[in-house]
XYZ file of C-alpha atoms in Angstrom:
724
model
C -72.777 35.896 38.920
C -76.036 34.436 40.201
C -75.909 31.018 41.729
C -76.487 28.465 38.934
C -79.126 25.772 39.133
C -78.134 22.557 40.862
C -78.845 20.515 37.733
C -76.619 22.804 35.656
C -73.738 22.462 38.111
C -74.064 18.694 38.370
C -74.244 18.248 34.596
C -71.198 20.442 34.020
C -69.157 18.649 36.670
C -70.215 15.179 35.517
C -69.540 15.937 31.844
C -66.120 17.423 32.502
C -65.060 14.725 34.960
C -66.161 12.011 32.522
C -64.216 13.666 29.702
C -61.229 14.139 32.000
C -61.299 10.478 32.990
C -61.553 9.429 29.330
C -58.653 11.556 28.099
C -56.426 10.595 31.028
C -57.098 6.933 30.303
C -56.285 7.389 26.597
C -53.090 9.306 27.417
C -52.088 6.532 29.822
C -52.854 3.819 27.278
C -50.844 5.614 24.567
C -47.917 6.098 26.925
C -48.242 2.438 27.862
C -47.885 1.424 24.228
C -44.661 3.402 23.939
C -43.304 1.912 27.160
C -44.387 -1.537 26.035
C -42.456 -1.095 22.784
C -39.323 -0.285 24.767
C -39.830 -3.277 27.071
C -40.473 -5.692 24.216
C -37.526 -4.300 22.293
C -35.360 -5.069 25.332
C -36.644 -8.659 25.421
C -35.992 -9.164 21.725
C -32.530 -7.658 22.122
C -31.761 -10.022 25.018
C -32.993 -12.983 22.966
C -30.842 -11.959 20.020
C -27.752 -11.654 22.218
C -28.559 -15.022 23.741
C -28.778 -16.558 20.260
C -25.431 -15.009 19.404
C -23.907 -16.570 22.513
C -25.187 -19.934 21.269
C -22.974 -19.587 18.191
C -19.750 -18.526 19.935
C -17.572 -21.492 20.995
C -15.924 -21.401 24.423
C -12.574 -21.371 22.592
C -13.149 -17.656 22.005
C -12.806 -16.969 25.735
C -9.033 -17.137 25.344
C -9.176 -14.363 22.738
C -9.566 -11.806 25.514
C -7.849 -13.590 28.411
C -5.251 -16.365 28.109
C -4.932 -19.299 30.449
C -8.538 -20.544 30.537
C -8.801 -24.335 30.575
C -11.021 -24.775 27.518
C -10.717 -28.577 27.619
C -12.144 -28.638 31.149
C -15.160 -26.652 29.961
C -15.700 -28.943 26.972
C -15.374 -32.028 29.179
C -18.268 -30.599 31.241
C -20.245 -30.175 28.001
C -19.864 -26.393 28.078
C -19.304 -25.922 24.366
C -20.697 -22.449 23.716
C -20.811 -19.208 25.688
C -24.552 -19.676 26.146
C -23.783 -22.788 28.219
C -21.926 -20.571 30.718
C -24.298 -17.609 30.617
C -26.290 -17.367 33.816
C -23.949 -19.602 35.792
C -22.685 -18.170 39.065
C -18.988 -18.064 39.867
C -19.483 -20.848 42.408
C -21.186 -23.062 39.812
C -18.281 -22.496 37.407
C -15.810 -23.434 40.166
C -17.781 -26.664 40.486
C -16.565 -27.698 37.022
C -13.701 -30.153 37.319
C -10.381 -28.461 36.530
C -11.661 -24.905 37.112
C -10.412 -23.060 40.211
C -11.358 -19.688 41.661
C -8.795 -17.679 39.675
C -9.790 -19.333 36.411
C -13.484 -18.884 37.244
C -12.853 -15.159 37.643
C -11.209 -15.102 34.228
C -14.149 -16.964 32.677
C -16.683 -14.586 34.220
C -14.634 -11.601 33.097
C -14.222 -12.890 29.529
C -17.915 -13.829 29.308
C -18.956 -10.380 30.547
C -16.687 -8.755 27.953
C -18.194 -10.853 25.165
C -21.724 -9.910 26.214
C -20.731 -6.258 26.450
C -19.320 -6.386 22.912
C -22.487 -8.035 21.597
C -24.661 -5.464 23.347
C -22.634 -2.548 22.000
C -22.741 -3.941 18.481
C -26.402 -4.969 18.539
C -28.495 -3.836 15.609
C -32.213 -4.473 15.730
C -33.395 -6.878 13.053
C -36.143 -9.458 12.658
C -35.797 -12.786 10.950
C -38.856 -14.356 9.268
C -39.263 -16.884 12.085
C -39.347 -14.033 14.636
C -42.686 -12.936 13.200
C -44.283 -16.014 14.770
C -43.176 -15.139 18.314
C -45.604 -13.534 20.759
C -43.327 -10.699 21.883
C -42.467 -9.775 18.296
C -46.125 -9.769 17.280
C -47.000 -7.615 20.293
C -44.144 -5.234 19.507
C -45.210 -4.800 15.882
C -48.857 -4.368 16.890
C -47.957 -1.538 19.267
C -45.713 0.067 16.670
C -48.451 -0.248 14.043
C -50.759 1.708 16.348
C -48.294 4.610 16.224
C -47.828 4.242 12.468
C -51.569 4.668 11.957
C -51.587 7.865 14.019
C -48.191 8.953 15.278
C -49.509 12.260 16.661
C -52.260 10.684 18.782
C -50.183 10.201 21.988
C -49.068 13.838 21.934
C -52.593 15.051 21.167
C -53.930 13.010 24.092
C -51.356 14.508 26.450
C -52.048 18.048 25.223
C -55.796 17.714 25.747
C -55.253 15.916 29.042
C -53.096 18.800 30.280
C -55.967 21.242 29.741
C -57.923 19.703 32.565
C -55.221 17.866 34.486
C -55.717 18.663 38.183
C -57.857 21.720 37.382
C -61.158 19.960 36.731
C -61.117 17.902 39.917
C -59.934 20.910 41.937
C -62.610 23.236 40.592
C -65.261 20.513 40.802
C -64.727 20.163 44.561
C -65.457 23.865 45.090
C -68.207 24.185 42.486
C -70.094 21.222 43.945
C -70.542 23.245 47.158
C -72.682 25.805 45.340
C -75.854 23.971 46.248
C -74.891 22.996 49.753
C -76.419 24.779 52.725
C -78.346 28.025 52.570
C -76.858 30.406 50.024
C -78.103 33.474 51.934
C -76.062 32.555 54.985
C -72.909 31.493 53.067
C -69.908 33.718 53.615
C -69.159 36.099 50.781
C -65.604 34.778 50.455
C -66.877 31.198 50.061
C -69.513 32.314 47.546
C -66.865 34.002 45.409
C -64.569 30.992 45.593
C -67.336 28.581 44.524
C -68.631 30.866 41.775
C -65.078 31.365 40.487
C -64.558 27.588 40.380
C -67.806 27.195 38.435
C -66.738 29.967 36.044
C -63.389 28.217 35.430
C -65.203 24.972 34.652
C -67.420 26.862 32.219
C -64.317 28.292 30.518
C -62.879 24.806 30.051
C -66.190 23.587 28.618
C -66.674 26.637 26.380
C -63.125 26.250 25.010
C -64.267 22.974 23.467
C -62.646 20.609 25.943
C -65.389 17.970 25.795
C -65.428 18.084 21.981
C -61.637 17.775 21.844
C -61.772 14.753 24.122
C -64.458 13.219 21.908
C -62.275 13.775 18.812
C -59.239 12.169 20.437
C -61.361 9.240 21.665
C -62.816 8.726 18.181
C -59.298 8.714 16.733
C -58.112 6.314 19.427
C -61.038 3.913 18.928
C -60.511 3.919 15.160
C -56.781 3.258 15.389
C -57.205 0.678 18.141
C -59.695 -1.273 16.023
C -57.305 -1.311 13.056
C -54.117 -1.966 15.020
C -54.557 -5.694 15.432
C -51.888 -8.351 15.051
C -53.057 -9.494 11.614
C -52.943 -6.010 10.114
C -49.658 -5.208 11.850
C -47.858 -8.267 10.482
C -49.298 -7.707 6.998
C -48.195 -4.063 7.052
C -44.717 -5.017 8.275
C -44.292 -7.571 5.503
C -45.449 -4.990 2.986
C -43.121 -2.213 4.154
C -40.735 -2.517 7.099
C -39.427 1.053 6.972
C -42.160 2.801 9.072
C -41.735 0.192 11.819
C -37.989 0.723 12.046
C -38.454 4.504 12.063
C -40.532 4.326 15.253
C -38.386 1.653 16.902
C -35.274 3.726 16.198
C -36.844 6.858 17.675
C -38.267 5.225 20.806
C -35.572 2.691 21.608
C -32.450 4.240 20.182
C -32.223 1.160 18.000
C -30.255 2.929 15.342
C -29.261 0.947 12.304
C -26.481 3.402 11.533
C -23.016 2.053 12.048
C -21.545 4.437 14.587
C -17.886 3.789 13.947
C -15.386 6.539 14.660
C -15.342 7.320 10.941
C -19.057 7.937 10.214
C -19.770 7.655 6.476
C -16.143 8.570 5.808
C -16.651 12.060 7.267
C -14.248 13.693 9.718
C -15.373 13.693 13.359
C -15.518 17.480 13.561
C -17.929 17.633 10.613
C -20.079 14.788 12.005
C -20.413 16.581 15.354
C -21.373 19.795 13.590
C -24.025 18.022 11.521
C -25.465 16.171 14.519
C -25.794 19.478 16.382
C -27.861 21.005 13.553
C -31.470 21.675 14.631
C -33.786 20.244 11.984
C -37.343 21.604 11.704
C -39.739 18.892 10.500
C -42.996 20.785 11.130
C -43.760 20.785 7.394
C -43.179 17.048 7.061
C -45.881 14.384 7.205
C -43.523 11.411 6.982
C -40.940 10.526 9.628
C -37.286 10.265 8.616
C -35.040 7.317 9.343
C -32.021 8.233 11.454
C -29.656 8.105 8.483
C -32.103 10.182 6.420
C -32.227 12.777 9.189
C -28.424 12.857 9.208
C -28.380 13.268 5.415
C -30.903 16.104 5.578
C -28.835 17.891 8.220
C -25.738 17.375 6.062
C -27.483 18.971 3.073
C -28.641 21.977 5.071
C -25.442 22.411 7.030
C -23.175 22.168 3.978
C -25.604 24.041 1.659
C -24.109 22.937 -1.687
C -23.747 19.164 -1.833
C -23.789 16.021 -3.939
C -25.912 13.270 -2.333
C -24.911 9.917 -3.785
C -26.838 7.436 -1.627
C -27.448 3.985 -3.075
C -30.797 3.628 -4.847
C -33.592 2.781 -2.443
C -32.268 4.726 0.550
C -34.589 7.696 0.117
C -32.679 10.540 -1.520
C -35.994 12.122 -2.522
C -37.220 12.057 1.074
C -34.075 13.846 2.238
C -34.503 16.471 -0.474
C -38.130 17.040 0.545
C -37.154 17.314 4.226
C -34.486 19.884 3.331
C -36.980 22.013 1.414
C -39.535 21.623 4.234
C -36.988 22.884 6.781
C -36.168 25.941 4.665
C -39.862 26.627 4.094
C -40.414 26.613 7.868
C -37.601 29.161 8.153
C -39.415 31.525 5.786
C -37.782 30.576 2.484
C -40.144 30.670 -0.495
C -38.647 29.663 -3.864
C -37.526 26.102 -4.610
C -36.738 24.441 -7.946
C -36.532 20.712 -8.689
C -34.999 19.698 -12.035
C -35.433 16.051 -13.032
C -35.916 13.739 -16.012
C -39.397 14.057 -17.523
C -40.059 10.425 -16.597
C -40.093 11.228 -12.858
C -41.604 14.716 -12.893
C -45.092 13.543 -11.923
C -43.599 11.266 -9.305
C -41.765 14.173 -7.681
C -45.008 16.088 -7.308
C -46.799 13.146 -5.780
C -43.962 12.358 -3.370
C -43.778 15.955 -2.128
C -47.526 16.121 -1.585
C -47.567 12.700 0.060
C -44.729 13.268 2.523
C -44.963 16.996 3.284
C -47.247 20.015 3.552
C -45.466 21.767 0.685
C -47.292 23.094 -2.375
C -45.975 22.153 -5.805
C -46.354 23.372 -9.359
C -45.124 21.979 -12.658
C -43.282 24.080 -15.215
C -43.573 22.032 -18.381
C -45.240 22.022 -21.741
C -46.816 24.803 -23.771
C -47.616 27.011 -20.751
C -44.132 26.804 -19.276
C -43.325 30.536 -19.527
C -46.624 31.521 -17.889
C -46.027 28.944 -15.140
C -42.464 30.211 -14.749
C -43.700 33.786 -14.251
C -46.237 32.593 -11.659
C -43.478 30.802 -9.777
C -41.248 33.876 -9.747
C -44.153 35.987 -8.455
C -45.614 33.567 -5.894
C -42.941 31.007 -5.024
C -43.512 27.368 -4.102
C -41.811 24.159 -5.204
C -41.450 24.301 -8.977
C -40.798 20.986 -10.715
C -39.365 21.070 -14.207
C -37.236 18.939 -16.525
C -33.791 19.033 -18.102
C -35.457 19.604 -21.483
C -37.702 22.419 -20.258
C -35.116 24.406 -18.327
C -33.183 25.259 -21.495
C -36.347 26.849 -22.928
C -37.102 29.137 -19.966
C -36.190 32.852 -19.769
C -33.735 32.229 -16.951
C -32.556 35.842 -16.999
C -35.724 36.607 -15.012
C -34.411 34.569 -12.090
C -32.760 36.734 -9.469
C -32.889 34.435 -6.440
C -33.651 30.789 -5.644
C -33.640 29.447 -2.107
C -32.837 25.851 -3.093
C -32.094 24.073 -6.357
C -32.470 20.283 -6.392
C -31.218 18.293 -9.390
C -32.308 14.657 -9.593
C -30.210 12.194 -11.623
C -27.409 14.768 -11.565
C -25.100 12.436 -13.484
C -27.113 13.460 -16.566
C -25.215 16.754 -16.325
C -21.693 15.708 -17.260
C -21.091 17.542 -20.522
C -19.898 21.092 -19.733
C -20.988 22.430 -23.138
C -24.478 20.859 -23.156
C -27.403 23.283 -23.095
C -28.896 21.668 -20.003
C -25.599 22.092 -18.166
C -25.330 25.766 -19.118
C -28.942 26.346 -18.022
C -28.388 24.611 -14.693
C -25.286 26.697 -14.058
C -27.427 29.800 -14.536
C -29.973 28.637 -11.976
C -27.225 27.473 -9.614
C -25.581 30.892 -9.741
C -28.613 32.473 -8.008
C -29.321 29.591 -5.591
C -28.477 29.709 -1.885
C -28.706 25.934 -1.461
C -27.894 23.365 -4.139
C -28.538 19.631 -3.932
C -27.319 17.303 -6.665
C -28.697 13.772 -6.358
C -27.482 10.592 -8.002
C -27.659 6.937 -7.083
C -24.977 6.156 -9.649
C -21.614 5.525 -7.965
C -19.151 8.179 -9.057
C -16.019 7.136 -7.198
C -14.671 5.420 -10.313
C -15.760 8.209 -12.661
C -13.613 10.862 -11.122
C -13.698 13.374 -13.995
C -17.513 13.380 -13.985
C -17.544 13.691 -10.229
C -15.101 16.596 -10.205
C -17.160 18.388 -12.834
C -20.312 18.100 -10.710
C -18.373 19.312 -7.674
C -17.106 22.265 -9.725
C -20.711 23.428 -10.107
C -21.040 23.332 -6.337
C -17.609 24.509 -5.122
C -15.236 25.555 -7.846
C -12.206 26.002 -5.565
C -12.560 22.462 -4.210
C -12.841 21.027 -7.710
C -9.580 22.764 -8.658
C -7.808 21.063 -5.753
C -9.263 17.687 -6.716
C -8.050 17.979 -10.298
C -4.528 17.068 -9.252
C -5.716 14.022 -7.295
C -7.335 11.996 -10.077
C -4.597 9.404 -10.019
C -5.185 8.724 -6.343
C -8.951 8.847 -6.361
C -9.255 5.857 -4.035
C -6.802 7.219 -1.496
C -8.005 8.510 1.882
C -6.886 12.017 0.926
C -9.440 12.184 -1.866
C -12.246 11.008 0.373
C -11.284 13.526 3.029
C -11.193 16.325 0.475
C -14.678 15.629 -0.882
C -16.268 15.078 2.560
C -17.613 18.656 2.766
C -19.523 18.250 -0.488
C -20.145 14.524 -1.155
C -22.147 12.087 0.952
C -22.778 8.524 -0.176
C -24.196 5.702 1.913
C -24.746 2.151 0.715
C -27.275 -0.047 2.389
C -24.668 -1.822 4.505
C -23.662 1.561 5.973
C -27.047 2.394 7.412
C -29.303 -0.649 7.589
C -28.626 -3.978 9.204
C -32.167 -5.278 9.645
C -33.881 -7.817 7.414
C -33.594 -6.564 3.835
C -36.366 -4.102 3.129
C -38.912 -4.161 0.378
C -39.027 -0.598 -0.897
C -41.989 0.081 -3.147
C -42.183 3.127 -5.427
C -45.017 4.326 -7.623
C -43.403 5.659 -10.801
C -45.952 8.096 -12.207
C -45.360 8.967 -15.859
C -47.027 11.774 -17.788
C -48.657 10.915 -21.113
C -46.894 12.506 -24.045
C -48.915 13.653 -27.112
C -48.605 10.288 -28.911
C -49.762 8.349 -25.870
C -52.570 10.807 -25.182
C -53.930 10.305 -28.704
C -53.958 6.538 -28.197
C -55.586 6.925 -24.777
C -58.363 9.199 -26.021
C -59.052 6.749 -28.838
C -59.247 3.910 -26.295
C -61.780 5.892 -24.263
C -63.836 6.677 -27.348
C -63.920 2.982 -28.188
C -64.501 2.067 -24.516
C -61.578 -0.288 -25.005
C -60.536 -1.263 -21.484
C -57.577 -3.385 -22.600
C -56.092 -0.647 -24.769
C -56.555 1.905 -21.980
C -54.336 -0.224 -19.714
C -51.678 -0.755 -22.398
C -51.608 2.795 -23.762
C -47.958 3.592 -23.014
C -46.866 0.476 -24.878
C -49.020 1.085 -27.970
C -46.710 3.794 -29.296
C -43.210 3.398 -30.763
C -40.683 2.384 -28.117
C -38.840 5.697 -28.295
C -42.104 7.580 -27.569
C -43.197 5.544 -24.529
C -42.998 7.405 -21.202
C -43.177 4.175 -19.194
C -40.424 2.514 -21.198
C -38.271 5.621 -20.818
C -38.604 5.354 -17.053
C -38.068 1.578 -17.178
C -34.774 2.066 -19.023
C -33.620 4.606 -16.418
C -34.428 2.193 -13.595
C -32.529 -0.589 -15.354
C -29.536 1.712 -15.910
C -29.455 2.634 -12.218
C -29.796 -1.008 -11.223
C -26.853 -2.000 -13.402
C -24.677 0.717 -11.872
C -25.756 -0.527 -8.442
C -24.801 -4.132 -9.251
C -28.379 -5.437 -9.345
C -30.443 -7.642 -11.641
C -33.981 -6.866 -12.698
C -37.160 -8.798 -13.333
C -39.941 -7.134 -15.340
C -43.528 -8.338 -14.926
C -46.561 -7.689 -17.121
C -49.864 -9.431 -17.638
C -49.662 -8.786 -21.382
C -47.316 -10.627 -23.715
C -47.380 -7.681 -26.112
C -45.976 -5.386 -23.440
C -43.123 -7.812 -22.777
C -42.369 -7.716 -26.499
C -42.076 -3.921 -26.355
C -39.815 -4.069 -23.298
C -37.603 -6.639 -25.028
C -37.368 -4.366 -28.067
C -36.334 -1.438 -25.885
C -33.746 -3.297 -23.794
C -32.222 -5.441 -26.508
C -29.292 -7.594 -25.353
C -29.921 -6.743 -21.722
C -32.942 -9.066 -21.708
C -32.024 -12.515 -20.513
C -34.784 -15.069 -20.906
C -38.557 -14.871 -20.705
C -41.058 -16.822 -18.625
C -44.601 -17.285 -19.952
C -47.421 -19.715 -19.438
C -46.242 -21.661 -22.476
C -42.941 -22.687 -20.834
C -42.949 -25.788 -18.642
C -41.546 -25.759 -15.103
C -38.282 -27.522 -15.982
C -37.427 -24.997 -18.688
C -38.401 -22.141 -16.369
C -35.935 -23.265 -13.746
C -33.246 -23.597 -16.386
C -33.855 -19.987 -17.449
C -33.614 -18.850 -13.818
C -30.387 -20.796 -13.271
C -28.817 -19.129 -16.295
C -30.147 -15.746 -15.179
C -28.346 -16.225 -11.851
C -25.048 -16.509 -13.765
C -25.758 -13.481 -15.957
C -23.910 -10.185 -15.373
C -25.283 -7.331 -13.262
C -27.892 -5.272 -15.067
C -29.395 -8.317 -16.785
C -33.176 -8.291 -17.127
C -35.589 -11.212 -17.029
C -39.065 -10.774 -18.521
C -42.025 -12.626 -17.106
C -45.729 -12.821 -17.595
C -46.957 -12.045 -14.096
C -49.422 -14.925 -13.933
C -46.708 -17.378 -14.976
C -43.626 -16.149 -13.117
C -45.429 -14.993 -10.012
C -45.893 -18.421 -8.442
C -43.591 -21.239 -7.398
C -40.256 -19.770 -8.442
C -37.275 -18.453 -6.495
C -35.555 -15.578 -8.276
C -33.420 -14.236 -5.438
C -30.634 -13.200 -7.781
C -32.876 -10.306 -8.834
C -33.420 -7.461 -6.382
C -35.245 -4.958 -8.605
C -38.838 -5.662 -9.640
C -40.656 -3.618 -12.291
C -44.412 -4.077 -12.741
C -45.464 -2.576 -16.072
C -49.143 -1.933 -15.293
C -51.396 -2.239 -12.217
C -52.944 -5.667 -11.709
C -56.520 -6.358 -10.625
C -55.621 -8.523 -7.649
C -53.087 -7.437 -5.019
C -52.162 -11.078 -4.498
C -50.915 -11.323 -8.094
C -48.429 -8.508 -7.517
C -47.497 -9.743 -4.035
C -46.811 -13.260 -5.293
C -44.657 -11.888 -8.089
C -42.658 -9.687 -5.718
C -42.246 -12.635 -3.371
C -40.235 -14.438 -6.042
C -37.395 -12.053 -5.082
C -38.356 -10.878 -1.608
C -38.069 -14.066 0.403
C -35.889 -15.737 2.974
C -32.315 -15.791 1.766
C -32.528 -12.472 -0.072
C -29.425 -10.589 0.987
C -30.283 -7.224 -0.559
C -33.170 -4.826 -0.255
C -35.779 -5.475 -2.924
C -36.758 -2.389 -4.911
C -40.236 -2.578 -6.433
C -41.182 -0.054 -9.120
C -44.798 0.172 -10.333
C -45.036 1.988 -13.670
C -48.208 4.095 -13.720
C -49.583 6.676 -16.147
C -50.871 9.912 -14.651
C -54.507 10.899 -15.327
C -55.462 7.488 -16.741
C -57.225 4.324 -15.598
C -54.003 3.470 -13.743
C -54.964 6.051 -11.105
C -58.411 4.631 -10.435
C -57.293 0.993 -10.490
C -54.489 1.813 -8.033
C -56.858 3.674 -5.688
C -59.419 0.872 -5.895
C -56.769 -1.673 -4.963
C -55.689 0.405 -1.966
C -59.266 0.884 -0.758
C -60.182 -2.774 -1.019
C -56.807 -4.330 -0.264
C -58.205 -6.570 2.476
C -61.098 -8.005 0.477
C -60.125 -7.438 -3.120
C -58.671 -10.885 -3.702
C -62.079 -12.377 -3.045
C -63.824 -9.578 -4.899
C -61.703 -10.062 -7.990
C -61.675 -13.836 -8.032
C -61.549 -15.308 -11.510
C -64.995 -16.804 -11.014
C -66.305 -13.263 -10.666
C -64.508 -11.772 -13.637
C -67.779 -10.132 -14.606
C -67.642 -7.986 -11.492
C -64.124 -6.929 -12.408
C -65.340 -5.950 -15.877
C -68.130 -3.883 -14.299
C -65.562 -2.016 -12.237
C -63.435 -1.427 -15.325
C -66.470 -0.191 -17.253
C -67.180 2.294 -14.465
C -63.561 3.474 -14.489
C -63.697 3.928 -18.279
C -66.843 6.045 -17.917
C -65.164 8.189 -15.256
C -62.191 8.718 -17.553
C -64.432 9.581 -20.501
C -66.067 12.296 -18.394
C -62.653 13.560 -17.288
C -61.591 13.938 -20.932
C -64.982 15.292 -22.036
C -65.780 12.327 -24.277
C -69.396 11.358 -24.989
C -70.955 8.723 -27.219
C -71.802 11.462 -29.664
C -68.122 12.184 -30.335
C -67.630 9.068 -32.394
C -69.427 5.936 -33.408
C -69.018 3.308 -30.751
C -66.769 0.568 -32.056
C -66.266 -2.957 -30.946
C -63.578 -3.347 -28.264
C -60.261 -4.826 -29.268
C -60.389 -8.561 -29.727
C -57.519 -9.894 -27.669
C -56.090 -13.356 -27.433
C -56.442 -15.246 -24.169
C -53.145 -13.951 -22.829
C -54.295 -10.331 -23.212
C -57.726 -10.601 -21.602
C -58.623 -8.821 -18.402
């Protein structure tokens, strides 16, 4: 190699050293955020333990060691353990009536109490904690990782490319233009030229560009990860924050008693040792979800009965993703038609898996494509009985959602599922409906998974609540309720329930587009008979699950007509209705009566009337019938249930129709979430109408509708309650 020009050498060295300095700084900053999270977590933990000590009277000291003079402590105004915390032994001896031996006992008992509190600590944040500086800083750092969880690792990987090498080679390469090259020793020439060549390799491998990409990502995330956005994101959805805190700080919310989830220790150890591959996952699992996924994969044929809202779907997706990474190819999900679209969206949102739907007129063609090419096939209970299942020779994993639908042994859907199950290596039945008190149904489901076990259980029906029964079903049945796995502030778990238009609804929707009727296009699923509405079908399923789970429901809609349809569908389950025509005193009376109503009761409310100024904490399931124009309207409505004093997680279900205006309104709300309240202010309702007009035009193009298809008709005249 000829000696390069001085300017070329200097530029190469300067560019690489600058990039090296940049990436090292970013890697250090990212590592600092992780370390800061751990430090702040420790401070919050110490504060929580301190607060606990403030509630424990000194009388409790004698619970661990007798003979402590409690009256002497109280006489010295030492009423709670916090009053003694931090005091030295000598200071305690200074209390009248306390000698050295008793001081030792006090110190020992206090240390034991603190040790117990530390061992039993579960990370949680109260609403007032969100005002404290260390909490805000913690959440801001965590939010940074939520926005780009892979950034710290990417920074380290790129940093390692040049770590030590660039500075080392730069020292030698910089000597290329020193002295007289002709008189430089050959050995030194080779060493300097080799160093320059190594620097060129690093540059040519795209090092500088990689650093620039990481820096751009860092700058973007850093600008977004401010305290305001972090707190808003936490209030909107706490789960991602607890995922990262659990992973970094070991702040597990799982109760780690000797008897974990009612499973024998040997099985728990085996499951914990399972190596889970999450390379095909985009989302991060909670600790209990990771355990559930390992249980599914380790046991292979199981019934997952987690309480609604704990993420059974996520665990199913993670199980499929693991098997896909191991080279498995064919996966089938069977579910009610009302959640088929939702399954596809959830898989695509949380994983790298490819999905296909087997449903409708082309089902046999789609079925053949699946058999030939594999993937994650999503179908329904109704469709599976119409498929030529004799063509199936092997399935890697069968997942059945709402498995309690399969309880009649002679039903066609049950027979069809048995056929698919017979060629499946892994089987996952999912149900949020408690089955412990429906033993016959439970045993039947287990018989489809492990026939021999079901035979043994048949003789135990009369003792279904006995420990023996629980021990017997442990290899096949896993159920966690919220209290088992989460101890933090009750979560708000939001789910988009995407429903596919059926033929009746599609006819109404196309007519709405032809008429450019924006109101009708939003109400389409409620403009057909109740029994033909896809949204109402899903709403009924949610209400059924909520009743089984001991919850009450509040249903919100902007439109009075939609509330009428919901009331027709639910019948006696509806308990009261709040609209703008009801004064505040009557509203509170309705809420008071609703609080006394049985589980599964449903309150209906116009979202603009019931979304402000009311406390409806007795309800923990919220259903929003159609997307609203202002995020604040939905947030205020949800806040009627999700507020201080709510003891249960709040489950929010947004009913949305696939391939309709619901999609574009939802995306628009997400894009403009920070400014949309101002954008969509009532004083600017004209701007909202312009946006809706644009969405209608987009939908008309999607469905191939032009003005020439039909005479343009006047939009539906709606009363004031049904206006945009």
